[in-house]
Amino acid sequence: MPIFLINFKLYEETLGEAGKKIAEHAKIISARLGVEVIVAPSSPDLRLISGVLPAIAQHIDAVEPGAHTGFVTAESVKAAGAIGTLISHSERKLSFEEIGKCIARARKNGLMSICCAGSPEAAAEIASLGPDYVLIEPPELIGSANSISKTKPDVIARTVDLVKSSNPRVGVICGAGVSTGEDSRIAMGLGAIGVAAASAVAKSKNPEKVIEDIAHGLV
Ligand code: G3P
């Protein structure tokens, strides 16, 4: 099934009950269209959202359980219902070494890992660490009206190629500015196995419509 990752980020429109409503609509669309919709809510909302749809954490720290304060462990997000985690999102960047540790911590806890990269070359390097997926997002297009699919399709194609040579078991998801079915159709045509979107959903007056449109383009 194609993947549609909705990153709630920390948009106020997606917090708590408002996010739950969006997730409930997304669940209906997911079942109807046969698209795997996954939501990345803020950590405090993981338990709430994971009761509706598969949810992943936006971040984990590369620390073991124990005497640490203010960190997020793989164990804690798993206990809150997460099935996976984003690692090194462009808005929460980690060093290459930390990325490797977080992938290992996620794997140890049976969590799916989606590692973010800002360029095809970085995506290939990260793929060699063995995450489940890499999420390619040119930072300058994140939150913009210019989608990766329409503005930089070459980045998607090159990422798919380089990741395949680096580690063929790793699937490529793409994001940044994705807001329409056309964006997701283009991405799938270039070899991505799914897309990620945030602002187009969070900032819409009609998030269900946006989710439905993007999901349609995936099938
Ligand atoms: O993780 C997905 C996100 O960074 C994309 O953001 O607002 O460009 O859809 P946006």
mmCIF file of C-alpha atoms and ligand atoms in Angstrom:
data_model
loop_
_atom_site.group_PDB
_atom_site.id
_atom_site.type_symbol
_atom_site.label_atom_id
_atom_site.label_comp_id
_atom_site.label_asym_id
_atom_site.label_seq_id
_atom_site.Cartn_x
_atom_site.Cartn_y
_atom_site.Cartn_z
ATOM 1 C CA MET A 1 0.000 0.000 0.000
ATOM 2 C CA PRO A 2 1.267 3.496 -0.754
ATOM 3 C CA ILE A 3 2.125 5.540 2.338
ATOM 4 C CA PHE A 4 0.699 8.934 3.197
ATOM 5 C CA LEU A 5 2.442 10.469 6.195
ATOM 6 C CA ILE A 6 0.663 13.427 7.750
ATOM 7 C CA ASN A 7 3.085 15.299 9.988
ATOM 8 C CA PHE A 8 1.038 17.310 12.479
ATOM 9 C CA LYS A 9 4.201 19.167 13.588
ATOM 10 C CA LEU A 10 3.209 21.572 16.378
ATOM 11 C CA TYR A 11 0.516 23.396 14.457
ATOM 12 C CA GLU A 12 -2.184 24.532 16.884
ATOM 13 C CA GLU A 13 -4.824 23.307 14.447
ATOM 14 C CA THR A 14 -3.631 19.715 14.958
ATOM 15 C CA LEU A 15 -3.265 19.570 18.748
ATOM 16 C CA GLY A 16 -5.400 17.325 20.952
ATOM 17 C CA GLU A 17 -9.040 16.838 19.964
ATOM 18 C CA ALA A 18 -8.649 18.875 16.760
ATOM 19 C CA GLY A 19 -5.923 16.481 15.610
ATOM 20 C CA LYS A 20 -8.041 13.516 16.601
ATOM 21 C CA LYS A 21 -10.845 14.752 14.340
ATOM 22 C CA ILE A 22 -8.443 15.073 11.423
ATOM 23 C CA ALA A 23 -7.149 11.551 12.141
ATOM 24 C CA GLU A 24 -10.695 10.161 12.208
ATOM 25 C CA HIS A 25 -11.436 11.610 8.779
ATOM 26 C CA ALA A 26 -8.077 10.343 7.515
ATOM 27 C CA LYS A 27 -8.930 6.863 8.759
ATOM 28 C CA ILE A 28 -12.083 6.746 6.639
ATOM 29 C CA ILE A 29 -10.181 7.942 3.560
ATOM 30 C CA SER A 30 -7.379 5.445 4.247
ATOM 31 C CA ALA A 31 -9.805 2.499 4.342
ATOM 32 C CA ARG A 32 -11.777 3.666 1.319
ATOM 33 C CA LEU A 33 -8.783 4.247 -0.947
ATOM 34 C CA GLY A 34 -6.381 1.576 0.298
ATOM 35 C CA VAL A 35 -3.707 4.071 1.327
ATOM 36 C CA GLU A 36 -1.641 3.571 4.484
ATOM 37 C CA VAL A 37 -2.192 6.880 6.278
ATOM 38 C CA ILE A 38 0.246 7.403 9.136
ATOM 39 C CA VAL A 39 0.133 10.409 11.438
ATOM 40 C CA ALA A 40 3.044 12.008 13.307
ATOM 41 C CA PRO A 41 1.422 13.966 16.159
ATOM 42 C CA SER A 42 3.225 15.870 18.895
ATOM 43 C CA SER A 43 4.555 13.466 21.552
ATOM 44 C CA PRO A 44 1.896 14.332 24.161
ATOM 45 C CA ASP A 45 -0.791 13.392 21.602
ATOM 46 C CA LEU A 46 0.677 10.030 20.594
ATOM 47 C CA ARG A 47 -1.622 8.016 22.826
ATOM 48 C CA LEU A 48 -4.715 9.910 21.637
ATOM 49 C CA ILE A 49 -3.942 9.634 17.933
ATOM 50 C CA SER A 50 -2.591 6.072 17.999
ATOM 51 C CA GLY A 51 -6.066 5.010 19.156
ATOM 52 C CA VAL A 52 -7.383 6.153 15.766
ATOM 53 C CA LEU A 53 -4.681 5.576 13.161
ATOM 54 C CA PRO A 54 -1.110 4.237 13.054
ATOM 55 C CA ALA A 55 0.946 6.992 14.666
ATOM 56 C CA ILE A 56 4.670 7.673 14.756
ATOM 57 C CA ALA A 57 6.729 9.972 16.942
ATOM 58 C CA GLN A 58 8.187 13.126 15.415
ATOM 59 C CA HIS A 59 11.503 12.504 17.140
ATOM 60 C CA ILE A 60 13.345 10.223 19.524
ATOM 61 C CA ASP A 61 16.629 10.827 21.320
ATOM 62 C CA ALA A 62 19.480 8.365 21.147
ATOM 63 C CA VAL A 63 19.399 7.668 24.870
ATOM 64 C CA GLU A 64 18.793 4.468 26.804
ATOM 65 C CA PRO A 65 15.999 4.341 29.387
ATOM 66 C CA GLY A 66 17.072 5.540 32.823
ATOM 67 C CA ALA A 67 18.088 8.693 34.613
ATOM 68 C CA HIS A 68 17.530 11.283 31.868
ATOM 69 C CA THR A 69 15.073 14.176 32.082
ATOM 70 C CA GLY A 70 13.340 15.827 29.163
ATOM 71 C CA PHE A 71 14.434 13.315 26.510
ATOM 72 C CA VAL A 72 12.196 11.112 24.399
ATOM 73 C CA THR A 73 13.105 7.437 24.276
ATOM 74 C CA ALA A 74 12.004 4.793 21.798
ATOM 75 C CA GLU A 75 10.539 2.927 24.769
ATOM 76 C CA SER A 76 8.403 5.925 25.825
ATOM 77 C CA VAL A 77 6.865 6.505 22.389
ATOM 78 C CA LYS A 78 6.241 2.793 21.978
ATOM 79 C CA ALA A 79 4.490 2.723 25.361
ATOM 80 C CA ALA A 80 2.324 5.628 24.147
ATOM 81 C CA GLY A 81 1.194 3.567 21.141
ATOM 82 C CA ALA A 82 3.589 4.674 18.399
ATOM 83 C CA ILE A 83 4.449 2.165 15.671
ATOM 84 C CA GLY A 84 7.501 4.100 14.546
ATOM 85 C CA THR A 85 9.351 7.365 14.569
ATOM 86 C CA LEU A 86 10.661 10.110 12.361
ATOM 87 C CA ILE A 87 14.395 10.564 12.784
ATOM 88 C CA SER A 88 16.296 13.779 12.075
ATOM 89 C CA HIS A 89 13.512 15.811 10.529
ATOM 90 C CA SER A 90 14.888 18.997 9.031
ATOM 91 C CA GLU A 91 13.247 20.891 11.913
ATOM 92 C CA ARG A 92 14.833 18.526 14.498
ATOM 93 C CA LYS A 93 18.150 17.602 12.960
ATOM 94 C CA LEU A 94 20.511 14.994 14.410
ATOM 95 C CA SER A 95 24.141 14.202 13.590
ATOM 96 C CA PHE A 96 24.902 11.222 11.347
ATOM 97 C CA GLU A 97 26.122 9.346 14.402
ATOM 98 C CA GLU A 98 22.924 10.082 16.338
ATOM 99 C CA ILE A 99 20.815 9.011 13.353
ATOM 100 C CA GLY A 100 22.545 5.617 13.402
ATOM 101 C CA LYS A 101 21.948 5.259 17.133
ATOM 102 C CA CYS A 102 18.283 6.256 16.814
ATOM 103 C CA ILE A 103 17.720 3.711 14.025
ATOM 104 C CA ALA A 104 19.224 1.027 16.265
ATOM 105 C CA ARG A 105 17.123 2.148 19.265
ATOM 106 C CA ALA A 106 13.975 2.132 17.100
ATOM 107 C CA ARG A 107 14.779 -1.333 15.744
ATOM 108 C CA LYS A 108 15.448 -2.703 19.218
ATOM 109 C CA ASN A 109 11.936 -1.607 20.176
ATOM 110 C CA GLY A 110 10.231 -2.891 17.022
ATOM 111 C CA LEU A 111 9.568 0.651 15.791
ATOM 112 C CA MET A 112 9.573 1.579 12.112
ATOM 113 C CA SER A 113 12.164 4.251 11.324
ATOM 114 C CA ILE A 114 11.619 7.037 8.800
ATOM 115 C CA CYS A 115 14.816 9.059 8.456
ATOM 116 C CA CYS A 116 14.710 12.465 6.854
ATOM 117 C CA ALA A 117 17.248 13.831 4.388
ATOM 118 C CA GLY A 118 17.603 17.158 2.641
ATOM 119 C CA SER A 119 19.362 15.927 -0.504
ATOM 120 C CA PRO A 120 19.623 12.739 -2.584
ATOM 121 C CA GLU A 121 23.248 12.272 -1.494
ATOM 122 C CA ALA A 122 22.344 12.563 2.203
ATOM 123 C CA ALA A 123 19.432 10.168 1.640
ATOM 124 C CA ALA A 124 21.794 7.555 0.146
ATOM 125 C CA GLU A 125 24.223 7.925 3.021
ATOM 126 C CA ILE A 126 21.441 7.550 5.578
ATOM 127 C CA ALA A 127 19.989 4.565 3.680
ATOM 128 C CA SER A 128 23.270 2.747 4.275
ATOM 129 C CA LEU A 129 22.442 2.831 8.006
ATOM 130 C CA GLY A 130 19.409 0.614 7.332
ATOM 131 C CA PRO A 131 16.298 2.596 8.268
ATOM 132 C CA ASP A 132 12.948 1.323 6.962
ATOM 133 C CA TYR A 133 12.334 4.464 4.903
ATOM 134 C CA VAL A 134 14.046 7.692 3.957
ATOM 135 C CA LEU A 135 11.979 10.829 3.624
ATOM 136 C CA ILE A 136 13.490 13.283 1.159
ATOM 137 C CA GLU A 137 12.518 16.906 1.837
ATOM 138 C CA PRO A 138 14.470 19.834 0.374
ATOM 139 C CA PRO A 139 14.415 22.185 3.403
ATOM 140 C CA GLU A 140 13.758 25.310 1.352
ATOM 141 C CA LEU A 141 10.457 23.872 0.063
ATOM 142 C CA ILE A 142 9.098 22.763 3.438
ATOM 143 C CA GLY A 143 5.991 24.752 4.333
ATOM 144 C CA SER A 144 6.057 26.506 0.965
ATOM 145 C CA ALA A 145 3.534 26.602 -1.849
ATOM 146 C CA ASN A 146 6.077 24.954 -4.168
ATOM 147 C CA SER A 147 5.961 21.189 -3.982
ATOM 148 C CA ILE A 148 8.990 18.955 -4.384
ATOM 149 C CA SER A 149 7.030 17.080 -7.070
ATOM 150 C CA LYS A 150 6.470 20.069 -9.315
ATOM 151 C CA THR A 151 9.547 22.142 -8.442
ATOM 152 C CA LYS A 152 12.234 19.491 -8.011
ATOM 153 C CA PRO A 153 11.066 16.199 -9.531
ATOM 154 C CA ASP A 154 14.719 15.475 -10.365
ATOM 155 C CA VAL A 155 15.451 15.350 -6.617
ATOM 156 C CA ILE A 156 12.858 12.587 -6.172
ATOM 157 C CA ALA A 157 14.159 10.593 -9.149
ATOM 158 C CA ARG A 158 17.801 10.947 -8.073
ATOM 159 C CA THR A 159 16.973 9.977 -4.480
ATOM 160 C CA VAL A 160 15.157 6.849 -5.667
ATOM 161 C CA ASP A 161 18.191 5.914 -7.813
ATOM 162 C CA LEU A 162 20.867 6.617 -5.207
ATOM 163 C CA VAL A 163 18.968 4.938 -2.373
ATOM 164 C CA LYS A 164 18.406 1.866 -4.539
ATOM 165 C CA SER A 165 22.161 1.524 -5.089
ATOM 166 C CA SER A 166 22.947 2.300 -1.448
ATOM 167 C CA ASN A 167 20.399 -0.022 0.148
ATOM 168 C CA PRO A 168 17.610 -1.486 -2.021
ATOM 169 C CA ARG A 169 15.547 -2.492 1.028
ATOM 170 C CA VAL A 170 14.894 1.156 1.915
ATOM 171 C CA GLY A 171 11.752 2.791 0.494
ATOM 172 C CA VAL A 172 11.703 6.457 -0.506
ATOM 173 C CA ILE A 173 8.969 8.818 0.652
ATOM 174 C CA CYS A 174 9.024 12.454 -0.429
ATOM 175 C CA GLY A 175 7.669 15.630 1.037
ATOM 176 C CA ALA A 176 7.878 19.433 1.161
ATOM 177 C CA GLY A 177 5.065 21.556 -0.204
ATOM 178 C CA VAL A 178 2.958 18.515 -1.132
ATOM 179 C CA SER A 179 -0.658 19.678 -1.276
ATOM 180 C CA THR A 180 -2.509 18.031 -4.168
ATOM 181 C CA GLY A 181 -3.244 14.731 -5.861
ATOM 182 C CA GLU A 182 -1.075 15.854 -8.738
ATOM 183 C CA ASP A 183 1.882 16.157 -6.357
ATOM 184 C CA SER A 184 1.439 12.608 -5.100
ATOM 185 C CA ARG A 185 0.829 11.220 -8.601
ATOM 186 C CA ILE A 186 4.069 12.750 -9.852
ATOM 187 C CA ALA A 187 5.959 11.378 -6.820
ATOM 188 C CA MET A 188 4.646 7.842 -7.364
ATOM 189 C CA GLY A 189 5.486 8.050 -11.061
ATOM 190 C CA LEU A 190 9.088 8.805 -10.125
ATOM 191 C CA GLY A 191 9.428 5.746 -7.910
ATOM 192 C CA ALA A 192 8.497 7.075 -4.461
ATOM 193 C CA ILE A 193 6.383 4.734 -2.359
ATOM 194 C CA GLY A 194 4.530 7.542 -0.655
ATOM 195 C CA VAL A 195 4.395 11.208 0.302
ATOM 196 C CA ALA A 196 4.457 13.341 3.433
ATOM 197 C CA ALA A 197 2.498 16.527 4.009
ATOM 198 C CA ALA A 198 2.007 18.938 6.884
ATOM 199 C CA SER A 199 1.054 22.570 6.267
ATOM 200 C CA ALA A 200 -1.387 21.859 3.423
ATOM 201 C CA VAL A 201 -3.430 19.720 5.837
ATOM 202 C CA ALA A 202 -2.930 21.714 9.048
ATOM 203 C CA LYS A 203 -3.606 25.110 7.504
ATOM 204 C CA SER A 204 -6.573 24.125 5.372
ATOM 205 C CA LYS A 205 -10.134 25.127 6.268
ATOM 206 C CA ASN A 206 -11.066 21.699 4.943
ATOM 207 C CA PRO A 207 -8.298 19.235 5.890
ATOM 208 C CA GLU A 208 -10.375 16.183 4.893
ATOM 209 C CA LYS A 209 -10.604 17.460 1.333
ATOM 210 C CA VAL A 210 -6.837 17.984 1.139
ATOM 211 C CA ILE A 211 -6.164 14.531 2.611
ATOM 212 C CA GLU A 212 -8.559 12.925 0.176
ATOM 213 C CA ASP A 213 -7.040 14.701 -2.810
ATOM 214 C CA ILE A 214 -3.451 13.786 -1.884
ATOM 215 C CA ALA A 215 -4.478 10.185 -1.106
ATOM 216 C CA HIS A 216 -6.254 9.891 -4.482
ATOM 217 C CA GLY A 217 -3.026 10.719 -6.266
ATOM 218 C CA LEU A 218 -1.312 7.792 -4.546
ATOM 219 C CA VAL A 219 -3.606 5.102 -5.972
HETATM 220 O O1 G3P B 1 7.463 15.972 7.329
HETATM 221 C C1 G3P B 1 6.727 16.590 6.320
HETATM 222 C C2 G3P B 1 6.907 18.050 6.313
HETATM 223 O O2 G3P B 1 8.182 18.510 6.659
HETATM 224 C C3 G3P B 1 6.443 18.678 5.064
HETATM 225 O O3 G3P B 1 5.975 19.936 5.434
HETATM 226 O O4 G3P B 1 4.435 21.814 5.302
HETATM 227 O O5 G3P B 1 5.927 21.292 3.388
HETATM 228 O O6 G3P B 1 4.025 19.781 3.889
HETATM 229 P P1 G3P B 1 5.046 20.744 4.438
#
